[in-house]
PDB file of N, CA and C in Angstrom:
ATOM      1  N   UNK A  94     102.896 127.888 105.681  1.00 81.00           N
ATOM      2  CA  UNK A  94     103.904 127.482 104.730  1.00 81.00           C
ATOM      3  C   UNK A  94     103.599 128.165 103.415  1.00 81.00           C
ATOM      4  N   UNK A  95     104.528 129.023 102.996  1.00 85.00           N
ATOM      5  CA  UNK A  95     104.270 129.794 101.781  1.00 85.00           C
ATOM      6  C   UNK A  95     105.417 129.729 100.777  1.00 85.00           C
ATOM      7  N   UNK A  96     106.450 128.950 101.081  1.00 88.00           N
ATOM      8  CA  UNK A  96     107.553 128.816 100.130  1.00 88.00           C
ATOM      9  C   UNK A  96     108.169 127.429 100.277  1.00 88.00           C
ATOM     10  N   UNK A  97     109.080 127.099  99.381  1.00 88.00           N
ATOM     11  CA  UNK A  97     109.654 125.759  99.365  1.00 88.00           C
ATOM     12  C   UNK A  97     110.452 125.434 100.636  1.00 88.00           C
ATOM     13  N   UNK A  98     111.306 126.334 101.146  1.00 91.00           N
ATOM     14  CA  UNK A  98     111.993 126.021 102.408  1.00 91.00           C
ATOM     15  C   UNK A  98     111.002 125.766 103.554  1.00 91.00           C
ATOM     16  N   UNK A  99     109.906 126.529 103.568  1.00 92.00           N
ATOM     17  CA  UNK A  99     108.875 126.320 104.582  1.00 92.00           C
ATOM     18  C   UNK A  99     108.204 124.962 104.444  1.00 92.00           C
ATOM     19  N   UNK A 100     108.014 124.525 103.201  1.00 92.00           N
ATOM     20  CA  UNK A 100     107.444 123.197 102.941  1.00 92.00           C
ATOM     21  C   UNK A 100     108.325 122.118 103.554  1.00 92.00           C
ATOM     22  N   UNK A 101     109.629 122.176 103.287  1.00 93.00           N
ATOM     23  CA  UNK A 101     110.534 121.151 103.807  1.00 93.00           C
ATOM     24  C   UNK A 101     110.632 121.212 105.326  1.00 93.00           C
ATOM     25  N   UNK A 102     110.631 122.400 105.895  1.00 94.00           N
ATOM     26  CA  UNK A 102     110.671 122.553 107.352  1.00 94.00           C
ATOM     27  C   UNK A 102     109.409 121.958 107.975  1.00 94.00           C
ATOM     28  N   UNK A 103     108.238 122.311 107.446  1.00 93.00           N
ATOM     29  CA  UNK A 103     106.976 121.816 107.992  1.00 93.00           C
ATOM     30  C   UNK A 103     106.867 120.302 107.844  1.00 93.00           C
ATOM     31  N   UNK A 104     107.275 119.777 106.714  1.00 91.00           N
ATOM     32  CA  UNK A 104     107.219 118.335 106.497  1.00 91.00           C
ATOM     33  C   UNK A 104     108.160 117.609 107.457  1.00 91.00           C
ATOM     34  N   UNK A 105     109.371 118.147 107.630  1.00 92.00           N
ATOM     35  CA  UNK A 105     110.331 117.543 108.555  1.00 92.00           C
ATOM     36  C   UNK A 105     109.804 117.508 109.974  1.00 92.00           C
ATOM     37  N   UNK A 106     109.184 118.591 110.408  1.00 93.00           N
ATOM     38  CA  UNK A 106     108.649 118.628 111.767  1.00 93.00           C
ATOM     39  C   UNK A 106     107.417 117.745 111.909  1.00 93.00           C
ATOM     40  N   UNK A 107     106.613 117.628 110.851  1.00 89.00           N
ATOM     41  CA  UNK A 107     105.438 116.756 110.906  1.00 89.00           C
ATOM     42  C   UNK A 107     105.844 115.296 111.031  1.00 89.00           C
ATOM     43  N   UNK A 108     106.921 114.918 110.372  1.00 88.00           N
ATOM     44  CA  UNK A 108     107.358 113.517 110.382  1.00 88.00           C
ATOM     45  C   UNK A 108     108.253 113.206 111.573  1.00 88.00           C
ATOM     46  N   UNK A 109     109.186 114.100 111.889  1.00 89.00           N
ATOM     47  CA  UNK A 109     110.220 113.798 112.885  1.00 89.00           C
ATOM     48  C   UNK A 109     110.252 114.740 114.082  1.00 89.00           C
ATOM     49  N   UNK A 110     109.197 115.521 114.291  1.00 91.00           N
ATOM     50  CA  UNK A 110     109.117 116.389 115.463  1.00 91.00           C
ATOM     51  C   UNK A 110     109.832 117.720 115.261  1.00 91.00           C
ATOM     52  N   UNK A 111     109.806 118.580 116.287  1.00 94.00           N
ATOM     53  CA  UNK A 111     110.396 119.915 116.192  1.00 94.00           C
ATOM     54  C   UNK A 111     111.849 119.870 115.709  1.00 94.00           C
ATOM     55  N   UNK A 112     112.150 120.673 114.724  1.00 91.00           N
ATOM     56  CA  UNK A 112     113.493 120.711 114.156  1.00 91.00           C
ATOM     57  C   UNK A 112     113.822 119.491 113.314  1.00 91.00           C
ATOM     58  N   UNK A 113     112.829 118.631 113.072  1.00 91.00           N
ATOM     59  CA  UNK A 113     113.050 117.389 112.343  1.00 91.00           C
ATOM     60  C   UNK A 113     113.367 117.593 110.881  1.00 91.00           C
ATOM     61  N   UNK A 114     114.081 116.661 110.325  1.00 92.00           N
ATOM     62  CA  UNK A 114     114.514 116.701 108.926  1.00 92.00           C
ATOM     63  C   UNK A 114     113.769 115.641 108.133  1.00 92.00           C
ATOM     64  N   UNK A 115     113.286 116.010 106.961  1.00 90.00           N
ATOM     65  CA  UNK A 115     112.712 115.054 106.031  1.00 90.00           C
ATOM     66  C   UNK A 115     112.927 115.569 104.619  1.00 90.00           C
ATOM     67  N   UNK A 116     114.153 115.992 104.348  1.00 90.00           N
ATOM     68  CA  UNK A 116     114.534 116.493 103.038  1.00 90.00           C
ATOM     69  C   UNK A 116     114.623 118.008 103.004  1.00 90.00           C
ATOM     70  N   UNK A 117     115.453 118.512 102.098  1.00 90.00           N
ATOM     71  CA  UNK A 117     115.586 119.954 101.884  1.00 90.00           C
ATOM     72  C   UNK A 117     115.535 120.278 100.389  1.00 90.00           C
ATOM     73  N   UNK A 118     115.370 119.248  99.587  1.00 89.00           N
ATOM     74  CA  UNK A 118     115.177 119.371  98.141  1.00 89.00           C
ATOM     75  C   UNK A 118     114.384 118.144  97.710  1.00 89.00           C
ATOM     76  N   UNK A 119     113.918 118.130  96.471  1.00 88.00           N
ATOM     77  CA  UNK A 119     113.154 116.967  96.020  1.00 88.00           C
ATOM     78  C   UNK A 119     114.003 115.706  96.008  1.00 88.00           C
ATOM     79  N   UNK A 120     115.271 115.833  95.666  1.00 89.00           N
ATOM     80  CA  UNK A 120     116.157 114.662  95.693  1.00 89.00           C
ATOM     81  C   UNK A 120     116.305 114.125  97.112  1.00 89.00           C
ATOM     82  N   UNK A 121     116.501 115.029  98.074  1.00 90.00           N
ATOM     83  CA  UNK A 121     116.652 114.609  99.471  1.00 90.00           C
ATOM     84  C   UNK A 121     115.333 114.044 100.004  1.00 90.00           C
ATOM     85  N   UNK A 122     114.209 114.651  99.631  1.00 89.00           N
ATOM     86  CA  UNK A 122     112.908 114.135 100.041  1.00 89.00           C
ATOM     87  C   UNK A 122     112.692 112.739  99.474  1.00 89.00           C
ATOM     88  N   UNK A 123     113.082 112.528  98.244  1.00 88.00           N
ATOM     89  CA  UNK A 123     112.969 111.210  97.630  1.00 88.00           C
ATOM     90  C   UNK A 123     113.757 110.178  98.433  1.00 88.00           C
ATOM     91  N   UNK A 124     114.961 110.536  98.874  1.00 87.00           N
ATOM     92  CA  UNK A 124     115.749 109.638  99.720  1.00 87.00           C
ATOM     93  C   UNK A 124     115.018 109.341 101.027  1.00 87.00           C
ATOM     94  N   UNK A 125     114.456 110.384 101.643  1.00 88.00           N
ATOM     95  CA  UNK A 125     113.735 110.193 102.903  1.00 88.00           C
ATOM     96  C   UNK A 125     112.530 109.285 102.706  1.00 88.00           C
ATOM     97  N   UNK A 126     111.841 109.418 101.591  1.00 86.00           N
ATOM     98  CA  UNK A 126     110.663 108.595 101.320  1.00 86.00           C
ATOM     99  C   UNK A 126     111.034 107.140 101.080  1.00 86.00           C
ATOM    100  N   UNK A 127     112.300 106.859 100.856  1.00 81.00           N
ATOM    101  CA  UNK A 127     112.764 105.471 100.722  1.00 81.00           C
ATOM    102  C   UNK A 127     113.085 104.859 102.076  1.00 81.00           C
ATOM    103  N   UNK A 128     112.857 105.640 103.165  1.00 75.00           N
ATOM    104  CA  UNK A 128     113.021 105.085 104.501  1.00 75.00           C
ATOM    105  C   UNK A 128     114.330 105.401 105.177  1.00 75.00           C
ATOM    106  N   UNK A 129     115.059 106.393 104.706  1.00 68.00           N
ATOM    107  CA  UNK A 129     116.368 106.694 105.283  1.00 68.00           C
ATOM    108  C   UNK A 129     116.306 107.659 106.468  1.00 68.00           C
ATOM    109  N   UNK A 130     115.191 108.363 106.678  1.00 70.00           N
ATOM    110  CA  UNK A 130     115.121 109.392 107.723  1.00 70.00           C
ATOM    111  C   UNK A 130     113.763 109.371 108.410  1.00 70.00           C
ATOM    112  N   UNK A 131     113.534 108.465 109.301  1.00 71.00           N
ATOM    113  CA  UNK A 131     112.278 108.475 110.053  1.00 71.00           C
ATOM    114  C   UNK A 131     111.213 107.608 109.418  1.00 71.00           C
ATOM    115  N   UNK A 132     110.026 108.172 109.291  1.00 77.00           N
ATOM    116  CA  UNK A 132     108.876 107.430 108.798  1.00 77.00           C
ATOM    117  C   UNK A 132     109.099 106.911 107.380  1.00 77.00           C
ATOM    118  N   UNK A 133     108.491 105.781 107.104  1.00 74.00           N
ATOM    119  CA  UNK A 133     108.592 105.196 105.769  1.00 74.00           C
ATOM    120  C   UNK A 133     107.194 105.071 105.161  1.00 74.00           C
ATOM    121  N   UNK A 134     107.115 105.146 103.854  1.00 74.00           N
ATOM    122  CA  UNK A 134     105.816 105.020 103.182  1.00 74.00           C
ATOM    123  C   UNK A 134     105.212 103.648 103.420  1.00 74.00           C
ATOM    124  N   UNK A 135     103.925 103.529 103.340  1.00 80.00           N
ATOM    125  CA  UNK A 135     102.998 104.599 102.966  1.00 80.00           C
ATOM    126  C   UNK A 135     102.751 105.538 104.148  1.00 80.00           C
ATOM    127  N   UNK A 136     102.653 106.809 103.857  1.00 84.00           N
ATOM    128  CA  UNK A 136     102.399 107.846 104.854  1.00 84.00           C
ATOM    129  C   UNK A 136     101.082 108.531 104.542  1.00 84.00           C
ATOM    130  N   UNK A 137     100.486 109.118 105.555  1.00 89.00           N
ATOM    131  CA  UNK A 137      99.283 109.932 105.364  1.00 89.00           C
ATOM    132  C   UNK A 137      99.601 111.323 105.878  1.00 89.00           C
ATOM    133  N   UNK A 138      99.393 112.324 105.038  1.00 89.00           N
ATOM    134  CA  UNK A 138      99.699 113.707 105.378  1.00 89.00           C
ATOM    135  C   UNK A 138      98.422 114.524 105.333  1.00 89.00           C
ATOM    136  N   UNK A 139      98.082 115.147 106.455  1.00 92.00           N
ATOM    137  CA  UNK A 139      96.967 116.080 106.507  1.00 92.00           C
ATOM    138  C   UNK A 139      97.566 117.471 106.364  1.00 92.00           C
ATOM    139  N   UNK A 140      97.332 118.109 105.230  1.00 91.00           N
ATOM    140  CA  UNK A 140      97.956 119.394 104.902  1.00 91.00           C
ATOM    141  C   UNK A 140      96.987 120.504 105.272  1.00 91.00           C
ATOM    142  N   UNK A 141      97.162 121.076 106.483  1.00 92.00           N
ATOM    143  CA  UNK A 141      96.329 122.180 106.947  1.00 92.00           C
ATOM    144  C   UNK A 141      96.653 123.447 106.156  1.00 92.00           C
ATOM    145  N   UNK A 142      95.670 124.289 105.980  1.00 92.00           N
ATOM    146  CA  UNK A 142      95.830 125.575 105.275  1.00 92.00           C
ATOM    147  C   UNK A 142      96.445 125.381 103.899  1.00 92.00           C
ATOM    148  N   UNK A 143      96.026 124.333 103.208  1.00 92.00           N
ATOM    149  CA  UNK A 143      96.586 124.053 101.891  1.00 92.00           C
ATOM    150  C   UNK A 143      96.289 125.167 100.891  1.00 92.00           C
ATOM    151  N   UNK A 144      95.193 125.903 101.108  1.00 92.00           N
ATOM    152  CA  UNK A 144      94.892 127.019 100.212  1.00 92.00           C
ATOM    153  C   UNK A 144      95.950 128.120 100.321  1.00 92.00           C
ATOM    154  N   UNK A 145      96.472 128.340 101.526  1.00 91.00           N
ATOM    155  CA  UNK A 145      97.540 129.328 101.726  1.00 91.00           C
ATOM    156  C   UNK A 145      98.814 128.856 101.022  1.00 91.00           C
ATOM    157  N   UNK A 146      99.130 127.573 101.177  1.00 90.00           N
ATOM    158  CA  UNK A 146     100.319 127.015 100.523  1.00 90.00           C
ATOM    159  C   UNK A 146     100.179 127.081  99.008  1.00 90.00           C
ATOM    160  N   UNK A 147      99.004 126.762  98.501  1.00 89.00           N
ATOM    161  CA  UNK A 147      98.782 126.787  97.054  1.00 89.00           C
ATOM    162  C   UNK A 147      99.059 128.196  96.497  1.00 89.00           C
ATOM    163  N   UNK A 148      98.549 129.214  97.193  1.00 87.00           N
ATOM    164  CA  UNK A 148      98.782 130.595  96.743  1.00 87.00           C
ATOM    165  C   UNK A 148     100.248 130.993  96.891  1.00 87.00           C
ATOM    166  N   UNK A 149     100.860 130.664  98.026  1.00 85.00           N
ATOM    167  CA  UNK A 149     102.243 131.050  98.275  1.00 85.00           C
ATOM    168  C   UNK A 149     103.213 130.382  97.317  1.00 85.00           C
ATOM    169  N   UNK A 150     103.015 129.115  97.056  1.00 83.00           N
ATOM    170  CA  UNK A 150     103.922 128.401  96.155  1.00 83.00           C
ATOM    171  C   UNK A 150     103.735 128.840  94.709  1.00 83.00           C
ATOM    172  N   UNK A 151     102.567 129.345  94.377  1.00 77.00           N
ATOM    173  CA  UNK A 151     102.351 129.856  93.027  1.00 77.00           C
ATOM    174  C   UNK A 151     103.145 131.138  92.802  1.00 77.00           C
ATOM    175  N   UNK A 152     103.519 131.812  93.885  1.00 67.00           N
ATOM    176  CA  UNK A 152     104.255 133.073  93.795  1.00 67.00           C
ATOM    177  C   UNK A 152     105.758 132.891  93.925  1.00 67.00           C
ATOM    178  N   UNK A 153     106.211 131.634  93.969  1.00 57.00           N
ATOM    179  CA  UNK A 153     107.638 131.369  94.103  1.00 57.00           C
ATOM    180  C   UNK A 153     108.384 132.035  92.950  1.00 57.00           C
ATOM    181  N   UNK A 154     109.416 132.841  93.247  1.00 59.00           N
ATOM    182  CA  UNK A 154     110.138 133.526  92.178  1.00 59.00           C
ATOM    183  C   UNK A 154     110.786 132.537  91.210  1.00 59.00           C
ATOM    184  N   UNK A 155     110.810 132.915  89.971  1.00 55.00           N
ATOM    185  CA  UNK A 155     111.475 132.099  88.960  1.00 55.00           C
ATOM    186  C   UNK A 155     112.987 132.271  89.117  1.00 55.00           C
ATOM    187  N   UNK A 156     113.695 131.174  89.095  1.00 56.00           N
ATOM    188  CA  UNK A 156     115.151 131.201  89.176  1.00 56.00           C
ATOM    189  C   UNK A 156     115.693 130.386  88.016  1.00 56.00           C
ATOM    190  N   UNK A 157     117.004 130.281  87.938  1.00 52.00           N
ATOM    191  CA  UNK A 157     117.605 129.474  86.879  1.00 52.00           C
ATOM    192  C   UNK A 157     117.060 128.046  86.942  1.00 52.00           C
ATOM    193  N   UNK A 158     116.845 127.563  88.143  1.00 65.00           N
ATOM    194  CA  UNK A 158     116.239 126.244  88.339  1.00 65.00           C
ATOM    195  C   UNK A 158     114.943 126.473  89.100  1.00 65.00           C
ATOM    196  N   UNK A 159     113.834 126.473  88.385  1.00 72.00           N
ATOM    197  CA  UNK A 159     112.533 126.813  88.950  1.00 72.00           C
ATOM    198  C   UNK A 159     112.130 125.847  90.065  1.00 72.00           C
ATOM    199  N   UNK A 160     111.631 126.405  91.148  1.00 77.00           N
ATOM    200  CA  UNK A 160     111.135 125.588  92.257  1.00 77.00           C
ATOM    201  C   UNK A 160     109.787 124.988  91.874  1.00 77.00           C
ATOM    202  N   UNK A 161     109.477 123.797  92.380  1.00 84.00           N
ATOM    203  CA  UNK A 161     108.178 123.197  92.068  1.00 84.00           C
ATOM    204  C   UNK A 161     107.048 123.990  92.701  1.00 84.00           C
ATOM    205  N   UNK A 162     105.898 124.024  92.028  1.00 86.00           N
ATOM    206  CA  UNK A 162     104.740 124.690  92.613  1.00 86.00           C
ATOM    207  C   UNK A 162     103.929 123.677  93.424  1.00 86.00           C
ATOM    208  N   UNK A 163     102.829 124.123  93.970  1.00 90.00           N
ATOM    209  CA  UNK A 163     101.994 123.310  94.852  1.00 90.00           C
ATOM    210  C   UNK A 163     101.558 122.008  94.181  1.00 90.00           C
ATOM    211  N   UNK A 164     101.024 122.123  92.975  1.00 90.00           N
ATOM    212  CA  UNK A 164     100.531 120.933  92.269  1.00 90.00           C
ATOM    213  C   UNK A 164     101.663 119.945  91.985  1.00 90.00           C
ATOM    214  N   UNK A 165     102.829 120.445  91.633  1.00 89.00           N
ATOM    215  CA  UNK A 165     103.973 119.566  91.370  1.00 89.00           C
ATOM    216  C   UNK A 165     104.417 118.849  92.645  1.00 89.00           C
ATOM    217  N   UNK A 166     104.369 119.539  93.786  1.00 90.00           N
ATOM    218  CA  UNK A 166     104.709 118.897  95.058  1.00 90.00           C
ATOM    219  C   UNK A 166     103.708 117.794  95.396  1.00 90.00           C
ATOM    220  N   UNK A 167     102.419 118.054  95.146  1.00 90.00           N
ATOM    221  CA  UNK A 167     101.413 117.022  95.390  1.00 90.00           C
ATOM    222  C   UNK A 167     101.676 115.781  94.548  1.00 90.00           C
ATOM    223  N   UNK A 168     101.967 115.977  93.278  1.00 91.00           N
ATOM    224  CA  UNK A 168     102.250 114.841  92.396  1.00 91.00           C
ATOM    225  C   UNK A 168     103.475 114.094  92.894  1.00 91.00           C
ATOM    226  N   UNK A 169     104.519 114.822  93.261  1.00 88.00           N
ATOM    227  CA  UNK A 169     105.753 114.197  93.741  1.00 88.00           C
ATOM    228  C   UNK A 169     105.483 113.331  94.971  1.00 88.00           C
ATOM    229  N   UNK A 170     104.718 113.875  95.924  1.00 89.00           N
ATOM    230  CA  UNK A 170     104.440 113.144  97.154  1.00 89.00           C
ATOM    231  C   UNK A 170     103.587 111.906  96.916  1.00 89.00           C
ATOM    232  N   UNK A 171     102.611 112.012  96.021  1.00 90.00           N
ATOM    233  CA  UNK A 171     101.625 110.944  95.878  1.00 90.00           C
ATOM    234  C   UNK A 171     101.960 109.916  94.811  1.00 90.00           C
ATOM    235  N   UNK A 172     102.920 110.212  93.916  1.00 87.00           N
ATOM    236  CA  UNK A 172     103.216 109.239  92.865  1.00 87.00           C
ATOM    237  C   UNK A 172     103.690 107.933  93.475  1.00 87.00           C
ATOM    238  N   UNK A 173     103.228 106.860  92.923  1.00 75.00           N
ATOM    239  CA  UNK A 173     103.580 105.554  93.456  1.00 75.00           C
ATOM    240  C   UNK A 173     102.939 105.269  94.799  1.00 75.00           C
ATOM    241  N   UNK A 174     101.930 106.058  95.171  1.00 70.00           N
ATOM    242  CA  UNK A 174     101.194 105.880  96.440  1.00 70.00           C
ATOM    243  C   UNK A 174     102.096 105.940  97.655  1.00 70.00           C
ATOM    244  N   UNK A 175     103.173 106.763  97.551  1.00 81.00           N
ATOM    245  CA  UNK A 175     104.093 106.882  98.695  1.00 81.00           C
ATOM    246  C   UNK A 175     103.459 107.625  99.849  1.00 81.00           C
ATOM    247  N   UNK A 176     102.714 108.704  99.521  1.00 87.00           N
ATOM    248  CA  UNK A 176     102.092 109.514 100.569  1.00 87.00           C
ATOM    249  C   UNK A 176     100.646 109.784 100.157  1.00 87.00           C
ATOM    250  N   UNK A 177      99.726 109.523 101.074  1.00 91.00           N
ATOM    251  CA  UNK A 177      98.333 109.908 100.875  1.00 91.00           C
ATOM    252  C   UNK A 177      98.200 111.319 101.436  1.00 91.00           C
ATOM    253  N   UNK A 178      97.801 112.272 100.603  1.00 93.00           N
ATOM    254  CA  UNK A 178      97.698 113.661 101.037  1.00 93.00           C
ATOM    255  C   UNK A 178      96.223 114.050 101.113  1.00 93.00           C
ATOM    256  N   UNK A 179      95.829 114.538 102.279  1.00 92.00           N
ATOM    257  CA  UNK A 179      94.478 115.063 102.479  1.00 92.00           C
ATOM    258  C   UNK A 179      94.606 116.559 102.681  1.00 92.00           C
ATOM    259  N   UNK A 180      94.000 117.338 101.794  1.00 92.00           N
ATOM    260  CA  UNK A 180      94.063 118.797 101.890  1.00 92.00           C
ATOM    261  C   UNK A 180      92.990 119.296 102.831  1.00 92.00           C
ATOM    262  N   UNK A 181      93.382 120.217 103.722  1.00 87.00           N
ATOM    263  CA  UNK A 181      92.434 120.771 104.691  1.00 87.00           C
ATOM    264  C   UNK A 181      92.481 122.284 104.653  1.00 87.00           C
TER     265      UNK A 181
END
């Protein structure tokens, strides 16, 4: 996972199986974390190859609406203890 679409794809498949959906933007992910699409918090996420994701997300191109970087995604997932993230 090296970009934001890859993050949402990997998260969706981790939660809901192959081809699974668990958001495609932070707003949609927030809805999913409220229990609308599969698993509900509290969740535990083991993030394999997090060093690769950290580097890839740091290289996300700047757009009119900047995509969140790795650290911002971690904060989003863990705020309010919704998801426990273990980096591997």
